[in-house]
Amino acid sequence: MSGNTSPYPVLPLLGRGLLAGGAAGLTTGLFGLLFAEPVMDRAIRLEEERSAGGGHDHAHEAEELFSRSTQYFGLVVTSVVVGLAVGVFFAVAYALLHRRSPVHERPWPRAMALAGAGFLALSLLPGLRYPAAPPGVGDGDTVSERQNLWLAALVIGVLGMVLAHLVRQRLAGRAAPVRQLAVTGVVVATLGVLFLLPGNPDEVLVPATLLWDFRVLSLASHAVLWATLGAVFGALGLRAAARAAEPAAAPAPAPAATSAG
Amino acid sequence: MSLHPGTGTAPVAADATAPVRDWLIAATAIVVSLIALYAVFMDNGNVIAATGEYLHEFSHDGRHLFGAPCH
């Protein structure tokens, strides 16, 4: 696909995605460390009490591999890995979406819009269908079934947002209310489709307050990830745009340049 | 407003090949990212055999927090 302009700078965008993704992952990891780990510790203590009273002993086997503090560290590392990977997807999606328009056009709103779409597609919509489960919930025998359902939910979420984008493009000439209601309709319909998938087969044996706290924290972590990713990516885009504008201004004759400090 | 698209793209001869190469690098990055996510979110100690349960347990808290199925 040779565009009508100079080649689209995919690699700078990729670099921006990695930087923004790494920052987002680290922020999310520290957020989780601070707020979610106390809840997970509570869940694990309850799990131990349960299995001590004679359930299956899976929890104990698992506990012995790593100490909790190593798993805290693992949370931060995992978050950074996830952030970097999501940053790559983000950058490539951004490049594909905007490859036909000038590189430095509206970097901030575009980054934030894509981050919002990513949050809906990969976090909020799948998260509403299959809410996160704290440690101690989750049957080893159903894990591959649940993984398939979860992947299906992620794919449906992404397809839904792609469809929403196409609808918005198709209705570009229409009035804003028509366009926005149609896009909202697609998002709601996507959520509806997600609920056609079979439910999570596992029993949830933890107290409702613990479950609620954990699920809110899980969604909050997702929100922190996408918000940081979009903001850093957008800010880097603004900086790149400002830098690109400089050399164009420099060769111009001097007199006008001094007035605007 | 890209008034001077030429300023950033001095090597004009590279125009034809650079985009293809760049998109290939991007595709490679996508594949690497997918493998990384698979290792972190999907491995149950039986898929990536060499790691045993270690990878799973190291990323255990992250899996739960991000809502990936776990046990």
Tab-separated table of C-alpha atoms in Angstrom:
chain	number	residue	atom	x	y	z
A	1	MET	CA	0.000	0.000	0.000
A	2	SER	CA	2.002	2.965	-1.193
A	3	GLY	CA	0.383	6.092	0.171
A	4	ASN	CA	0.263	9.384	-1.624
A	5	THR	CA	2.597	10.962	0.942
A	6	SER	CA	6.006	10.081	2.328
A	7	PRO	CA	6.192	6.632	3.950
A	8	TYR	CA	4.247	6.410	7.160
A	9	PRO	CA	6.669	6.345	10.114
A	10	VAL	CA	5.691	2.994	11.554
A	11	LEU	CA	8.889	2.524	13.542
A	12	PRO	CA	8.744	5.813	15.476
A	13	LEU	CA	5.162	4.926	16.399
A	14	LEU	CA	6.321	1.481	17.494
A	15	GLY	CA	8.959	3.097	19.700
A	16	ARG	CA	6.333	5.381	21.171
A	17	GLY	CA	4.083	2.372	21.787
A	18	LEU	CA	6.831	0.492	23.608
A	19	LEU	CA	7.724	3.495	25.741
A	20	ALA	CA	4.097	4.286	26.572
A	21	GLY	CA	3.321	0.594	27.117
A	22	GLY	CA	6.276	0.117	29.441
A	23	ALA	CA	5.281	3.176	31.466
A	24	ALA	CA	1.655	2.020	31.551
A	25	GLY	CA	2.654	-1.491	32.633
A	26	LEU	CA	4.895	-0.208	35.401
A	27	THR	CA	2.218	2.189	36.660
A	28	THR	CA	-0.364	-0.583	36.631
A	29	GLY	CA	2.003	-2.956	38.400
A	30	LEU	CA	2.654	-0.451	41.178
A	31	PHE	CA	-1.066	0.313	41.415
A	32	GLY	CA	-1.743	-3.408	41.791
A	33	LEU	CA	1.054	-3.818	44.311
A	34	LEU	CA	-0.338	-1.024	46.443
A	35	PHE	CA	-4.076	-1.708	46.246
A	36	ALA	CA	-4.753	-5.198	44.919
A	37	GLU	CA	-2.119	-7.241	46.746
A	38	PRO	CA	-3.723	-6.739	50.190
A	39	VAL	CA	-6.973	-8.098	48.740
A	40	MET	CA	-5.189	-11.022	47.089
A	41	ASP	CA	-3.417	-11.785	50.369
A	42	ARG	CA	-6.798	-11.888	52.073
A	43	ALA	CA	-8.094	-14.250	49.387
A	44	ILE	CA	-5.075	-16.537	49.703
A	45	ARG	CA	-5.384	-16.680	53.495
A	46	LEU	CA	-9.023	-17.716	53.123
A	47	GLU	CA	-8.047	-20.304	50.527
A	48	GLU	CA	-5.475	-21.764	52.905
A	49	GLU	CA	-8.008	-21.933	55.728
A	50	ARG	CA	-10.445	-23.689	53.407
A	51	SER	CA	-7.979	-26.260	52.183
A	52	ALA	CA	-6.683	-26.806	55.721
A	53	GLY	CA	-10.220	-27.854	56.607
A	54	GLY	CA	-9.851	-30.548	53.953
A	55	GLY	CA	-10.573	-29.524	50.399
A	56	HIS	CA	-8.241	-30.299	47.614
A	57	ASP	CA	-4.654	-29.503	48.352
A	58	HIS	CA	-3.791	-27.730	45.150
A	59	ALA	CA	-3.276	-24.451	46.920
A	60	HIS	CA	-0.492	-25.800	49.060
A	61	GLU	CA	1.466	-27.263	46.191
A	62	ALA	CA	1.260	-23.946	44.396
A	63	GLU	CA	2.244	-21.946	47.437
A	64	GLU	CA	5.538	-23.696	47.849
A	65	LEU	CA	7.027	-22.737	44.488
A	66	PHE	CA	7.352	-19.046	45.235
A	67	SER	CA	7.047	-16.904	48.315
A	68	ARG	CA	4.375	-14.234	48.313
A	69	SER	CA	6.998	-11.503	48.014
A	70	THR	CA	8.339	-13.132	44.847
A	71	GLN	CA	4.797	-13.180	43.520
A	72	TYR	CA	4.475	-9.456	44.323
A	73	PHE	CA	7.540	-8.881	42.181
A	74	GLY	CA	6.006	-11.197	39.577
A	75	LEU	CA	2.931	-8.982	39.461
A	76	VAL	CA	5.002	-5.934	38.533
A	77	VAL	CA	7.046	-7.872	35.943
A	78	THR	CA	3.871	-9.353	34.457
A	79	SER	CA	2.297	-5.895	34.251
A	80	VAL	CA	5.307	-4.486	32.425
A	81	VAL	CA	5.288	-7.398	29.949
A	82	VAL	CA	1.565	-6.896	29.354
A	83	GLY	CA	2.071	-3.135	28.994
A	84	LEU	CA	4.832	-3.561	26.416
A	85	ALA	CA	2.766	-6.063	24.408
A	86	VAL	CA	-0.345	-3.884	24.508
A	87	GLY	CA	1.829	-0.903	23.543
A	88	VAL	CA	2.927	-2.754	20.394
A	89	PHE	CA	-0.684	-3.569	19.459
A	90	PHE	CA	-1.642	0.021	20.194
A	91	ALA	CA	1.091	1.471	17.969
A	92	VAL	CA	0.328	-0.846	15.051
A	93	ALA	CA	-3.419	-0.231	15.332
A	94	TYR	CA	-2.728	3.510	15.426
A	95	ALA	CA	-0.501	3.267	12.361
A	96	LEU	CA	-3.077	1.216	10.444
A	97	LEU	CA	-5.947	3.522	11.382
A	98	HIS	CA	-4.222	6.780	10.525
A	99	ARG	CA	-1.803	5.772	7.776
A	100	ARG	CA	-3.632	7.877	5.219
A	101	SER	CA	-3.523	11.138	7.125
A	102	PRO	CA	-0.614	13.433	8.026
A	103	VAL	CA	1.597	11.891	10.680
A	104	HIS	CA	1.350	14.652	13.245
A	105	GLU	CA	-2.366	15.301	12.975
A	106	ARG	CA	-4.193	15.552	16.325
A	107	PRO	CA	-1.941	13.081	18.197
A	108	TRP	CA	-3.561	13.598	21.618
A	109	PRO	CA	-7.257	13.040	20.826
A	110	ARG	CA	-6.386	10.161	18.519
A	111	ALA	CA	-4.318	8.408	21.181
A	112	MET	CA	-7.010	8.910	23.812
A	113	ALA	CA	-9.768	7.690	21.485
A	114	LEU	CA	-7.813	4.554	20.621
A	115	ALA	CA	-7.060	3.938	24.299
A	116	GLY	CA	-10.776	4.227	25.061
A	117	ALA	CA	-11.614	1.778	22.290
A	118	GLY	CA	-8.935	-0.616	23.545
A	119	PHE	CA	-10.300	-0.399	27.079
A	120	LEU	CA	-13.790	-1.269	25.822
A	121	ALA	CA	-12.619	-4.047	23.487
A	122	LEU	CA	-10.110	-5.840	25.692
A	123	SER	CA	-10.957	-4.813	29.246
A	124	LEU	CA	-14.440	-3.540	30.055
A	125	LEU	CA	-16.638	-5.632	27.744
A	126	PRO	CA	-14.846	-8.976	28.301
A	127	GLY	CA	-14.489	-8.041	31.970
A	128	LEU	CA	-18.243	-7.571	32.354
A	129	ARG	CA	-18.889	-10.996	30.846
A	130	TYR	CA	-16.100	-12.829	32.665
A	131	PRO	CA	-15.218	-10.754	35.727
A	132	ALA	CA	-11.831	-11.355	37.296
A	133	ALA	CA	-11.617	-14.006	39.993
A	134	PRO	CA	-9.409	-13.598	43.064
A	135	PRO	CA	-6.879	-16.297	44.019
A	136	GLY	CA	-8.669	-19.299	45.406
A	137	VAL	CA	-11.422	-19.147	42.814
A	138	GLY	CA	-10.837	-21.191	39.710
A	139	ASP	CA	-10.979	-24.927	39.215
A	140	GLY	CA	-7.903	-26.463	37.596
A	141	ASP	CA	-10.100	-28.882	35.680
A	142	THR	CA	-12.007	-26.115	33.893
A	143	VAL	CA	-9.080	-23.822	33.169
A	144	SER	CA	-8.727	-24.640	29.462
A	145	GLU	CA	-12.472	-24.237	28.919
A	146	ARG	CA	-12.361	-20.870	30.701
A	147	GLN	CA	-9.340	-19.828	28.662
A	148	ASN	CA	-11.221	-20.557	25.438
A	149	LEU	CA	-14.223	-18.539	26.612
A	150	TRP	CA	-11.990	-15.665	27.687
A	151	LEU	CA	-10.156	-15.601	24.340
A	152	ALA	CA	-13.493	-15.702	22.526
A	153	ALA	CA	-14.646	-12.728	24.613
A	154	LEU	CA	-11.484	-10.771	23.748
A	155	VAL	CA	-11.920	-11.506	20.028
A	156	ILE	CA	-15.600	-10.502	20.137
A	157	GLY	CA	-14.663	-7.310	21.982
A	158	VAL	CA	-12.119	-6.371	19.314
A	159	LEU	CA	-14.471	-7.260	16.445
A	160	GLY	CA	-17.184	-5.160	18.077
A	161	MET	CA	-14.947	-2.114	18.244
A	162	VAL	CA	-13.775	-2.617	14.645
A	163	LEU	CA	-17.438	-2.753	13.609
A	164	ALA	CA	-18.146	0.403	15.634
A	165	HIS	CA	-15.302	2.132	13.793
A	166	LEU	CA	-16.648	1.036	10.395
A	167	VAL	CA	-20.147	2.218	11.298
A	168	ARG	CA	-18.775	5.578	12.400
A	169	GLN	CA	-16.891	5.889	9.111
A	170	ARG	CA	-19.958	4.918	7.093
A	171	LEU	CA	-22.066	7.518	8.890
A	172	ALA	CA	-19.412	10.243	8.684
A	173	GLY	CA	-21.731	12.525	6.730
A	174	ARG	CA	-24.680	12.166	9.121
A	175	ALA	CA	-25.584	14.287	12.113
A	176	ALA	CA	-23.644	13.691	15.312
A	177	PRO	CA	-26.591	12.191	17.277
A	178	VAL	CA	-27.231	9.613	14.563
A	179	ARG	CA	-23.583	8.696	14.398
A	180	GLN	CA	-23.053	8.509	18.134
A	181	LEU	CA	-26.231	6.546	18.828
A	182	ALA	CA	-25.302	4.063	16.108
A	183	VAL	CA	-21.810	3.582	17.549
A	184	THR	CA	-23.230	3.205	21.056
A	185	GLY	CA	-25.678	0.662	19.676
A	186	VAL	CA	-22.816	-1.403	18.269
A	187	VAL	CA	-21.006	-1.346	21.614
A	188	VAL	CA	-24.130	-2.413	23.509
A	189	ALA	CA	-24.835	-5.114	20.924
A	190	THR	CA	-21.288	-6.400	21.382
A	191	LEU	CA	-21.937	-6.735	25.101
A	192	GLY	CA	-25.157	-8.575	24.248
A	193	VAL	CA	-23.282	-11.004	22.003
A	194	LEU	CA	-20.771	-11.644	24.802
A	195	PHE	CA	-23.640	-12.770	27.018
A	196	LEU	CA	-24.575	-15.426	24.452
A	197	LEU	CA	-21.346	-17.197	25.400
A	198	PRO	CA	-21.636	-19.864	28.108
A	199	GLY	CA	-21.068	-18.609	31.635
A	200	ASN	CA	-18.053	-19.244	33.824
A	201	PRO	CA	-18.536	-22.807	35.122
A	202	ASP	CA	-16.679	-22.294	38.399
A	203	GLU	CA	-18.175	-22.002	41.842
A	204	VAL	CA	-17.195	-18.828	43.671
A	205	LEU	CA	-16.585	-19.614	47.317
A	206	VAL	CA	-15.190	-16.315	48.589
A	207	PRO	CA	-17.149	-13.647	50.505
A	208	ALA	CA	-19.080	-11.223	48.303
A	209	THR	CA	-17.292	-8.153	49.671
A	210	LEU	CA	-13.887	-9.628	48.864
A	211	LEU	CA	-15.084	-10.578	45.385
A	212	TRP	CA	-16.463	-7.082	44.750
A	213	ASP	CA	-13.282	-5.383	46.006
A	214	PHE	CA	-11.140	-7.576	43.817
A	215	ARG	CA	-13.241	-7.098	40.684
A	216	VAL	CA	-13.352	-3.334	41.088
A	217	LEU	CA	-9.572	-3.309	41.553
A	218	SER	CA	-9.137	-5.491	38.483
A	219	LEU	CA	-11.166	-3.129	36.298
A	220	ALA	CA	-9.368	-0.167	37.859
A	221	SER	CA	-6.020	-1.730	36.934
A	222	HIS	CA	-7.191	-2.104	33.353
A	223	ALA	CA	-8.312	1.530	33.364
A	224	VAL	CA	-4.942	2.673	34.743
A	225	LEU	CA	-3.169	0.695	32.015
A	226	TRP	CA	-5.158	2.174	29.134
A	227	ALA	CA	-5.260	5.704	30.530
A	228	THR	CA	-1.489	5.791	31.058
A	229	LEU	CA	-0.845	4.199	27.677
A	230	GLY	CA	-3.053	6.694	25.853
A	231	ALA	CA	-1.736	9.692	27.749
A	232	VAL	CA	1.967	8.862	27.325
A	233	PHE	CA	1.503	7.885	23.672
A	234	GLY	CA	-0.436	11.081	23.047
A	235	ALA	CA	2.106	13.230	24.860
A	236	LEU	CA	4.965	11.654	22.891
A	237	GLY	CA	2.984	12.360	19.717
A	238	LEU	CA	2.560	16.002	20.715
A	239	ARG	CA	6.279	16.280	21.400
A	240	ALA	CA	7.133	14.711	18.026
A	241	ALA	CA	4.732	17.092	16.293
A	242	ALA	CA	6.301	20.091	18.030
A	243	ARG	CA	9.775	18.930	17.023
A	244	ALA	CA	8.712	18.381	13.433
A	245	ALA	CA	7.322	21.912	13.324
A	246	GLU	CA	10.637	23.432	14.493
A	247	PRO	CA	12.901	22.761	11.477
A	248	ALA	CA	10.185	24.141	9.222
A	249	ALA	CA	10.204	27.394	11.176
A	250	ALA	CA	13.987	27.686	11.540
A	251	PRO	CA	15.000	28.409	7.917
A	252	ALA	CA	12.428	31.192	7.699
A	253	PRO	CA	13.832	34.751	7.871
A	254	ALA	CA	14.597	35.867	11.397
A	255	PRO	CA	12.547	39.062	12.086
A	256	ALA	CA	9.188	37.389	12.784
A	257	ALA	CA	10.693	34.740	15.064
A	258	THR	CA	11.774	37.050	17.882
A	259	SER	CA	8.366	38.521	18.677
A	260	ALA	CA	6.672	35.331	19.884
A	261	GLY	CA	8.879	34.266	22.831
B	1	MET	CA	-0.387	20.240	8.725
B	2	SER	CA	2.663	18.678	7.148
B	3	LEU	CA	3.889	21.570	5.066
B	4	HIS	CA	7.295	20.050	4.549
B	5	PRO	CA	6.987	16.323	4.281
B	6	GLY	CA	10.376	16.218	2.601
B	7	THR	CA	12.347	17.396	5.618
B	8	GLY	CA	12.077	14.157	7.545
B	9	THR	CA	12.665	11.831	4.619
B	10	ALA	CA	16.042	12.634	3.155
B	11	PRO	CA	16.883	9.217	1.630
B	12	VAL	CA	14.385	9.318	-1.210
B	13	ALA	CA	15.669	6.087	-2.720
B	14	ALA	CA	14.574	4.151	0.349
B	15	ASP	CA	10.933	5.189	-0.079
B	16	ALA	CA	9.877	2.076	-1.952
B	17	THR	CA	11.363	-0.463	0.441
B	18	ALA	CA	11.329	1.259	3.812
B	19	PRO	CA	7.546	1.022	4.398
B	20	VAL	CA	7.510	-2.696	3.610
B	21	ARG	CA	10.448	-3.316	5.907
B	22	ASP	CA	8.848	-1.227	8.647
B	23	TRP	CA	5.547	-3.068	8.419
B	24	LEU	CA	7.439	-6.368	8.561
B	25	ILE	CA	9.192	-5.228	11.729
B	26	ALA	CA	5.806	-4.229	13.128
B	27	ALA	CA	4.383	-7.653	12.268
B	28	THR	CA	7.324	-9.324	13.994
B	29	ALA	CA	6.745	-7.176	17.070
B	30	ILE	CA	3.092	-8.284	17.086
B	31	VAL	CA	4.096	-11.957	16.972
B	32	VAL	CA	6.635	-11.510	19.787
B	33	SER	CA	3.989	-9.687	21.842
B	34	LEU	CA	1.487	-12.475	21.316
B	35	ILE	CA	4.044	-15.065	22.445
B	36	ALA	CA	4.833	-12.982	25.535
B	37	LEU	CA	1.141	-12.631	26.387
B	38	TYR	CA	0.624	-16.338	25.842
B	39	ALA	CA	3.470	-17.150	28.210
B	40	VAL	CA	2.132	-14.798	30.860
B	41	PHE	CA	-1.604	-15.444	30.601
B	42	MET	CA	-2.144	-18.883	29.093
B	43	ASP	CA	0.650	-21.169	30.249
B	44	ASN	CA	-0.496	-23.731	32.798
B	45	GLY	CA	2.802	-25.449	33.215
B	46	ASN	CA	1.917	-28.005	30.580
B	47	VAL	CA	2.244	-25.992	27.402
B	48	ILE	CA	5.675	-24.464	27.704
B	49	ALA	CA	7.075	-27.623	29.201
B	50	ALA	CA	10.517	-26.411	30.225
B	51	THR	CA	9.125	-23.837	32.614
B	52	GLY	CA	6.957	-26.255	34.553
B	53	GLU	CA	4.686	-24.412	36.963
B	54	TYR	CA	7.250	-21.672	37.528
B	55	LEU	CA	6.076	-19.262	34.866
B	56	HIS	CA	2.483	-19.770	35.891
B	57	GLU	CA	3.181	-19.169	39.561
B	58	PHE	CA	5.473	-16.207	38.940
B	59	SER	CA	2.794	-14.417	36.918
B	60	HIS	CA	0.059	-15.765	39.211
B	61	ASP	CA	-1.012	-12.456	40.782
B	62	GLY	CA	-0.910	-10.649	37.455
B	63	ARG	CA	-3.103	-13.270	35.859
B	64	HIS	CA	-5.716	-12.871	38.551
B	65	LEU	CA	-5.576	-9.093	38.529
B	66	PHE	CA	-5.895	-8.817	34.746
B	67	GLY	CA	-8.758	-11.301	34.783
B	68	ALA	CA	-7.014	-14.114	32.926
B	69	PRO	CA	-8.352	-17.569	33.803
B	70	CYS	CA	-6.246	-19.161	36.511
B	71	HIS	CA	-6.485	-21.922	39.032
